[in-house]
Structure formats: C-alpha cells, structure tokens
Amino acid sequence: MIELDALDRRLLRLLTQDAGQKSGELGRRLGLSQSATWRRLKRLEEAGAIAGRRVELDLAALGFGVTVFLGVKLALKGRMNVQDFERAVTAIPEVQTVEHVLGVYDYRLRVTARDISDFERVLRRRVMTLPGVGSVDANVLLSEERLPGPLG
C-alpha cells in the first residue's frame, strides 16, 4: 500500500473527474509545477495506485440506450465450468463487465444493448446458451449516479 499525502489525494480526485488532464493543467490546479506534478503521477503509476486511464463513452449517444445487470447462477460449480463460462462470456461484445461475486449469484454482468428487443436477443442467443448457465436474473438500469469513491 502506498502512502498518500493531501496533494496525492487531490491529484487522484482530479484524475477521477477527468483522466485526460495533462500534468501542466493538473499542476496549475494543484499549485505545483508541471514537472513536480509529472513526478507525482509517475510515482503513483509505478506504485500501482493509478492502474490506467480510460475513455468514458456515452453509450446512449452511440445508440446503446439500455443497460441491464444480470445475476447469473451457474448450474454446476466446478473448475472447468467456471473457466468455460468466463472464457465464453468475455467474448460477448455487449457484456461490458464480468464480476465474480459471492452471494445469491455467481456472476454479475453489465450488458448494454440498443433497446429491449436487442437485449432480449443477447440474452436468449448469447447469455442463456453459455456453458454452465443455470439461472439468470435481470435488472434494467434506470439511472446512474457516479460517486467520487473513498478519496471523496
């Protein structure tokens, strides 16, 4: 675990708001030089505190207006079943995240689709035919609030 000072925390908060900011802009907002900010960023990346920077897509603007969370329970739990399921589910382009969870379900999937009929196609033809799938529960996303996380 890396030690974070107040400037590190502020820097990470700024990056969570917009990961595309350059070190010069971040430095101005933090009251640091571009090079001092760059050194902090490099240290945080090397320590693993920054795992990567991502582009956030507006799925609705791209024509994907429906997001559904699926709880998937495997029929039989075995090492081969889990590996076969994970390999197959990660190959489905509409599946945005695959989370192996503890609880009622074995996996939680985030699926995007153009509309409900497109989601039904993905569910019937792709998800329900995956190896080892026993039961599936769906929850349609109505709205989403992004929170700043523990550095808040």
PDB file of C-alpha atoms in Angstrom:
ATOM      1  CA  MET A   1       0.000   0.000   0.000  1.00  0.00           C
ATOM      2  CA  ILE A   2       1.312   3.436  -0.916  1.00  0.00           C
ATOM      3  CA  GLU A   3       1.400   6.397   1.460  1.00  0.00           C
ATOM      4  CA  LEU A   4      -0.682   9.284   0.113  1.00  0.00           C
ATOM      5  CA  ASP A   5      -0.337  12.876   1.227  1.00  0.00           C
ATOM      6  CA  ALA A   6      -3.006  15.569   0.764  1.00  0.00           C
ATOM      7  CA  LEU A   7      -1.631  16.585  -2.674  1.00  0.00           C
ATOM      8  CA  ASP A   8      -1.658  12.962  -3.871  1.00  0.00           C
ATOM      9  CA  ARG A   9      -5.306  12.643  -2.835  1.00  0.00           C
ATOM     10  CA  ARG A  10      -6.230  15.914  -4.571  1.00  0.00           C
ATOM     11  CA  LEU A  11      -4.364  14.792  -7.684  1.00  0.00           C
ATOM     12  CA  LEU A  12      -6.205  11.455  -7.736  1.00  0.00           C
ATOM     13  CA  ARG A  13      -9.562  13.194  -7.226  1.00  0.00           C
ATOM     14  CA  LEU A  14      -8.842  15.475 -10.195  1.00  0.00           C
ATOM     15  CA  LEU A  15      -7.933  12.477 -12.349  1.00  0.00           C
ATOM     16  CA  THR A  16     -11.134  10.638 -11.426  1.00  0.00           C
ATOM     17  CA  GLN A  17     -13.088  13.658 -12.673  1.00  0.00           C
ATOM     18  CA  ASP A  18     -11.162  13.797 -15.977  1.00  0.00           C
ATOM     19  CA  ALA A  19      -8.393  11.284 -16.639  1.00  0.00           C
ATOM     20  CA  GLY A  20      -7.331  13.121 -19.799  1.00  0.00           C
ATOM     21  CA  GLN A  21      -5.898  16.142 -17.993  1.00  0.00           C
ATOM     22  CA  LYS A  22      -2.222  16.789 -18.702  1.00  0.00           C
ATOM     23  CA  SER A  23       0.318  17.273 -15.931  1.00  0.00           C
ATOM     24  CA  GLY A  24       0.623  21.004 -16.690  1.00  0.00           C
ATOM     25  CA  GLU A  25      -3.116  21.586 -16.181  1.00  0.00           C
ATOM     26  CA  LEU A  26      -3.179  19.368 -13.085  1.00  0.00           C
ATOM     27  CA  GLY A  27      -0.181  21.250 -11.702  1.00  0.00           C
ATOM     28  CA  ARG A  28      -1.891  24.615 -12.173  1.00  0.00           C
ATOM     29  CA  ARG A  29      -4.939  23.344 -10.306  1.00  0.00           C
ATOM     30  CA  LEU A  30      -2.759  21.949  -7.502  1.00  0.00           C
ATOM     31  CA  GLY A  31      -0.320  24.860  -7.297  1.00  0.00           C
ATOM     32  CA  LEU A  32       2.596  22.695  -8.482  1.00  0.00           C
ATOM     33  CA  SER A  33       4.928  22.889 -11.464  1.00  0.00           C
ATOM     34  CA  GLN A  34       4.323  20.644 -14.455  1.00  0.00           C
ATOM     35  CA  SER A  35       7.443  18.589 -13.637  1.00  0.00           C
ATOM     36  CA  ALA A  36       6.551  18.152  -9.946  1.00  0.00           C
ATOM     37  CA  THR A  37       3.073  17.008 -10.955  1.00  0.00           C
ATOM     38  CA  TRP A  38       4.507  14.641 -13.575  1.00  0.00           C
ATOM     39  CA  ARG A  39       6.842  13.102 -10.937  1.00  0.00           C
ATOM     40  CA  ARG A  40       3.869  12.543  -8.598  1.00  0.00           C
ATOM     41  CA  LEU A  41       1.866  10.947 -11.404  1.00  0.00           C
ATOM     42  CA  LYS A  42       4.790   8.699 -12.326  1.00  0.00           C
ATOM     43  CA  ARG A  43       5.269   7.640  -8.682  1.00  0.00           C
ATOM     44  CA  LEU A  44       1.541   6.873  -8.303  1.00  0.00           C
ATOM     45  CA  GLU A  45       1.541   4.866 -11.551  1.00  0.00           C
ATOM     46  CA  GLU A  46       4.679   2.904 -10.617  1.00  0.00           C
ATOM     47  CA  ALA A  47       3.225   2.133  -7.178  1.00  0.00           C
ATOM     48  CA  GLY A  48       0.048   0.830  -8.817  1.00  0.00           C
ATOM     49  CA  ALA A  49      -2.248   3.497  -7.326  1.00  0.00           C
ATOM     50  CA  ILE A  50      -3.134   4.528 -10.895  1.00  0.00           C
ATOM     51  CA  ALA A  51      -3.964   1.330 -12.746  1.00  0.00           C
ATOM     52  CA  GLY A  52      -4.766   3.059 -16.032  1.00  0.00           C
ATOM     53  CA  ARG A  53      -6.687   5.861 -17.673  1.00  0.00           C
ATOM     54  CA  ARG A  54      -9.858   5.232 -19.617  1.00  0.00           C
ATOM     55  CA  VAL A  55     -12.166   6.964 -22.018  1.00  0.00           C
ATOM     56  CA  GLU A  56     -15.765   7.038 -20.836  1.00  0.00           C
ATOM     57  CA  LEU A  57     -18.168   6.513 -23.712  1.00  0.00           C
ATOM     58  CA  ASP A  58     -21.682   7.939 -23.812  1.00  0.00           C
ATOM     59  CA  LEU A  59     -23.446   4.692 -24.697  1.00  0.00           C
ATOM     60  CA  ALA A  60     -26.821   6.363 -25.323  1.00  0.00           C
ATOM     61  CA  ALA A  61     -25.224   8.773 -27.816  1.00  0.00           C
ATOM     62  CA  LEU A  62     -23.709   5.753 -29.586  1.00  0.00           C
ATOM     63  CA  GLY A  63     -27.113   4.079 -29.889  1.00  0.00           C
ATOM     64  CA  PHE A  64     -26.962   1.792 -26.840  1.00  0.00           C
ATOM     65  CA  GLY A  65     -29.905   3.046 -24.804  1.00  0.00           C
ATOM     66  CA  VAL A  66     -30.387   0.060 -22.486  1.00  0.00           C
ATOM     67  CA  THR A  67     -28.112  -1.224 -19.729  1.00  0.00           C
ATOM     68  CA  VAL A  68     -29.074  -4.368 -17.825  1.00  0.00           C
ATOM     69  CA  PHE A  69     -27.393  -6.004 -14.869  1.00  0.00           C
ATOM     70  CA  LEU A  70     -27.624  -9.778 -14.949  1.00  0.00           C
ATOM     71  CA  GLY A  71     -27.193 -12.042 -11.962  1.00  0.00           C
ATOM     72  CA  VAL A  72     -26.015 -15.414 -13.256  1.00  0.00           C
ATOM     73  CA  LYS A  73     -26.081 -18.597 -11.204  1.00  0.00           C
ATOM     74  CA  LEU A  74     -24.125 -21.493 -12.649  1.00  0.00           C
ATOM     75  CA  ALA A  75     -25.869 -24.865 -12.839  1.00  0.00           C
ATOM     76  CA  LEU A  76     -22.918 -26.841 -11.550  1.00  0.00           C
ATOM     77  CA  LYS A  77     -19.921 -25.304  -9.914  1.00  0.00           C
ATOM     78  CA  GLY A  78     -16.688 -26.868 -10.993  1.00  0.00           C
ATOM     79  CA  ARG A  79     -13.359 -25.590 -12.144  1.00  0.00           C
ATOM     80  CA  MET A  80     -13.991 -26.376 -15.813  1.00  0.00           C
ATOM     81  CA  ASN A  81     -17.498 -24.912 -15.678  1.00  0.00           C
ATOM     82  CA  VAL A  82     -16.216 -21.624 -14.281  1.00  0.00           C
ATOM     83  CA  GLN A  83     -13.368 -21.377 -16.786  1.00  0.00           C
ATOM     84  CA  ASP A  84     -15.617 -22.265 -19.730  1.00  0.00           C
ATOM     85  CA  PHE A  85     -18.227 -19.725 -18.617  1.00  0.00           C
ATOM     86  CA  GLU A  86     -15.665 -16.934 -18.092  1.00  0.00           C
ATOM     87  CA  ARG A  87     -13.985 -17.562 -21.444  1.00  0.00           C
ATOM     88  CA  ALA A  88     -17.328 -17.577 -23.285  1.00  0.00           C
ATOM     89  CA  VAL A  89     -18.932 -14.583 -21.518  1.00  0.00           C
ATOM     90  CA  THR A  90     -15.934 -12.318 -22.085  1.00  0.00           C
ATOM     91  CA  ALA A  91     -16.272 -12.951 -25.837  1.00  0.00           C
ATOM     92  CA  ILE A  92     -19.743 -11.336 -25.954  1.00  0.00           C
ATOM     93  CA  PRO A  93     -19.276  -7.697 -27.073  1.00  0.00           C
ATOM     94  CA  GLU A  94     -22.456  -6.457 -25.353  1.00  0.00           C
ATOM     95  CA  VAL A  95     -21.125  -7.646 -21.978  1.00  0.00           C
ATOM     96  CA  GLN A  96     -19.254  -4.654 -20.537  1.00  0.00           C
ATOM     97  CA  THR A  97     -18.201  -6.103 -17.178  1.00  0.00           C
ATOM     98  CA  VAL A  98     -17.990  -9.562 -15.663  1.00  0.00           C
ATOM     99  CA  GLU A  99     -17.803  -9.720 -11.876  1.00  0.00           C
ATOM    100  CA  HIS A 100     -17.354 -12.970  -9.964  1.00  0.00           C
ATOM    101  CA  VAL A 101     -19.338 -12.375  -6.782  1.00  0.00           C
ATOM    102  CA  LEU A 102     -20.270 -14.057  -3.520  1.00  0.00           C
ATOM    103  CA  GLY A 103     -23.944 -14.340  -2.675  1.00  0.00           C
ATOM    104  CA  VAL A 104     -27.124 -15.431  -4.424  1.00  0.00           C
ATOM    105  CA  TYR A 105     -25.434 -15.317  -7.850  1.00  0.00           C
ATOM    106  CA  ASP A 106     -22.042 -16.482  -9.023  1.00  0.00           C
ATOM    107  CA  TYR A 107     -21.564 -13.666 -11.543  1.00  0.00           C
ATOM    108  CA  ARG A 108     -22.852 -10.165 -12.143  1.00  0.00           C
ATOM    109  CA  LEU A 109     -22.756  -8.913 -15.733  1.00  0.00           C
ATOM    110  CA  ARG A 110     -23.284  -5.416 -17.095  1.00  0.00           C
ATOM    111  CA  VAL A 111     -24.851  -5.723 -20.543  1.00  0.00           C
ATOM    112  CA  THR A 112     -25.530  -2.887 -22.992  1.00  0.00           C
ATOM    113  CA  ALA A 113     -27.982  -3.113 -25.880  1.00  0.00           C
ATOM    114  CA  ARG A 114     -29.622  -0.818 -28.400  1.00  0.00           C
ATOM    115  CA  ASP A 115     -33.103  -1.402 -26.967  1.00  0.00           C
ATOM    116  CA  ILE A 116     -35.093  -4.029 -25.059  1.00  0.00           C
ATOM    117  CA  SER A 117     -35.609  -6.264 -28.099  1.00  0.00           C
ATOM    118  CA  ASP A 118     -31.855  -6.147 -28.783  1.00  0.00           C
ATOM    119  CA  PHE A 119     -31.237  -7.060 -25.138  1.00  0.00           C
ATOM    120  CA  GLU A 120     -33.668  -9.976 -25.453  1.00  0.00           C
ATOM    121  CA  ARG A 121     -31.690 -11.242 -28.454  1.00  0.00           C
ATOM    122  CA  VAL A 122     -28.424 -11.019 -26.500  1.00  0.00           C
ATOM    123  CA  LEU A 123     -29.998 -12.774 -23.515  1.00  0.00           C
ATOM    124  CA  ARG A 124     -31.592 -15.624 -25.473  1.00  0.00           C
ATOM    125  CA  ARG A 125     -28.945 -16.247 -28.118  1.00  0.00           C
ATOM    126  CA  ARG A 126     -25.751 -15.430 -26.269  1.00  0.00           C
ATOM    127  CA  VAL A 127     -26.059 -15.416 -22.470  1.00  0.00           C
ATOM    128  CA  MET A 128     -28.530 -18.267 -21.937  1.00  0.00           C
ATOM    129  CA  THR A 129     -26.531 -20.540 -24.252  1.00  0.00           C
ATOM    130  CA  LEU A 130     -23.265 -20.091 -22.332  1.00  0.00           C
ATOM    131  CA  PRO A 131     -21.737 -23.217 -20.811  1.00  0.00           C
ATOM    132  CA  GLY A 132     -22.862 -23.840 -17.238  1.00  0.00           C
ATOM    133  CA  VAL A 133     -25.614 -21.195 -17.001  1.00  0.00           C
ATOM    134  CA  GLY A 134     -28.308 -22.323 -14.582  1.00  0.00           C
ATOM    135  CA  SER A 135     -30.444 -19.253 -13.928  1.00  0.00           C
ATOM    136  CA  VAL A 136     -30.360 -15.558 -14.794  1.00  0.00           C
ATOM    137  CA  ASP A 137     -31.975 -12.562 -13.094  1.00  0.00           C
ATOM    138  CA  ALA A 138     -32.156  -9.192 -14.878  1.00  0.00           C
ATOM    139  CA  ASN A 139     -32.311  -5.628 -13.547  1.00  0.00           C
ATOM    140  CA  VAL A 140     -32.698  -2.778 -16.034  1.00  0.00           C
ATOM    141  CA  LEU A 141     -30.684   0.342 -15.202  1.00  0.00           C
ATOM    142  CA  LEU A 142     -32.948   3.378 -14.868  1.00  0.00           C
ATOM    143  CA  SER A 143     -30.328   5.946 -13.824  1.00  0.00           C
ATOM    144  CA  GLU A 144     -26.805   6.009 -12.501  1.00  0.00           C
ATOM    145  CA  GLU A 145     -25.018   8.350 -10.120  1.00  0.00           C
ATOM    146  CA  ARG A 146     -21.225   8.239 -10.227  1.00  0.00           C
ATOM    147  CA  LEU A 147     -19.663   8.830  -6.827  1.00  0.00           C
ATOM    148  CA  PRO A 148     -16.099  10.029  -6.239  1.00  0.00           C
ATOM    149  CA  GLY A 149     -15.136   6.966  -4.192  1.00  0.00           C
ATOM    150  CA  PRO A 150     -13.122   6.681  -0.992  1.00  0.00           C
ATOM    151  CA  LEU A 151     -10.925   9.689  -1.777  1.00  0.00           C
ATOM    152  CA  GLY A 152     -14.142  11.785  -1.975  1.00  0.00           C
TER     153      GLY A 152
END
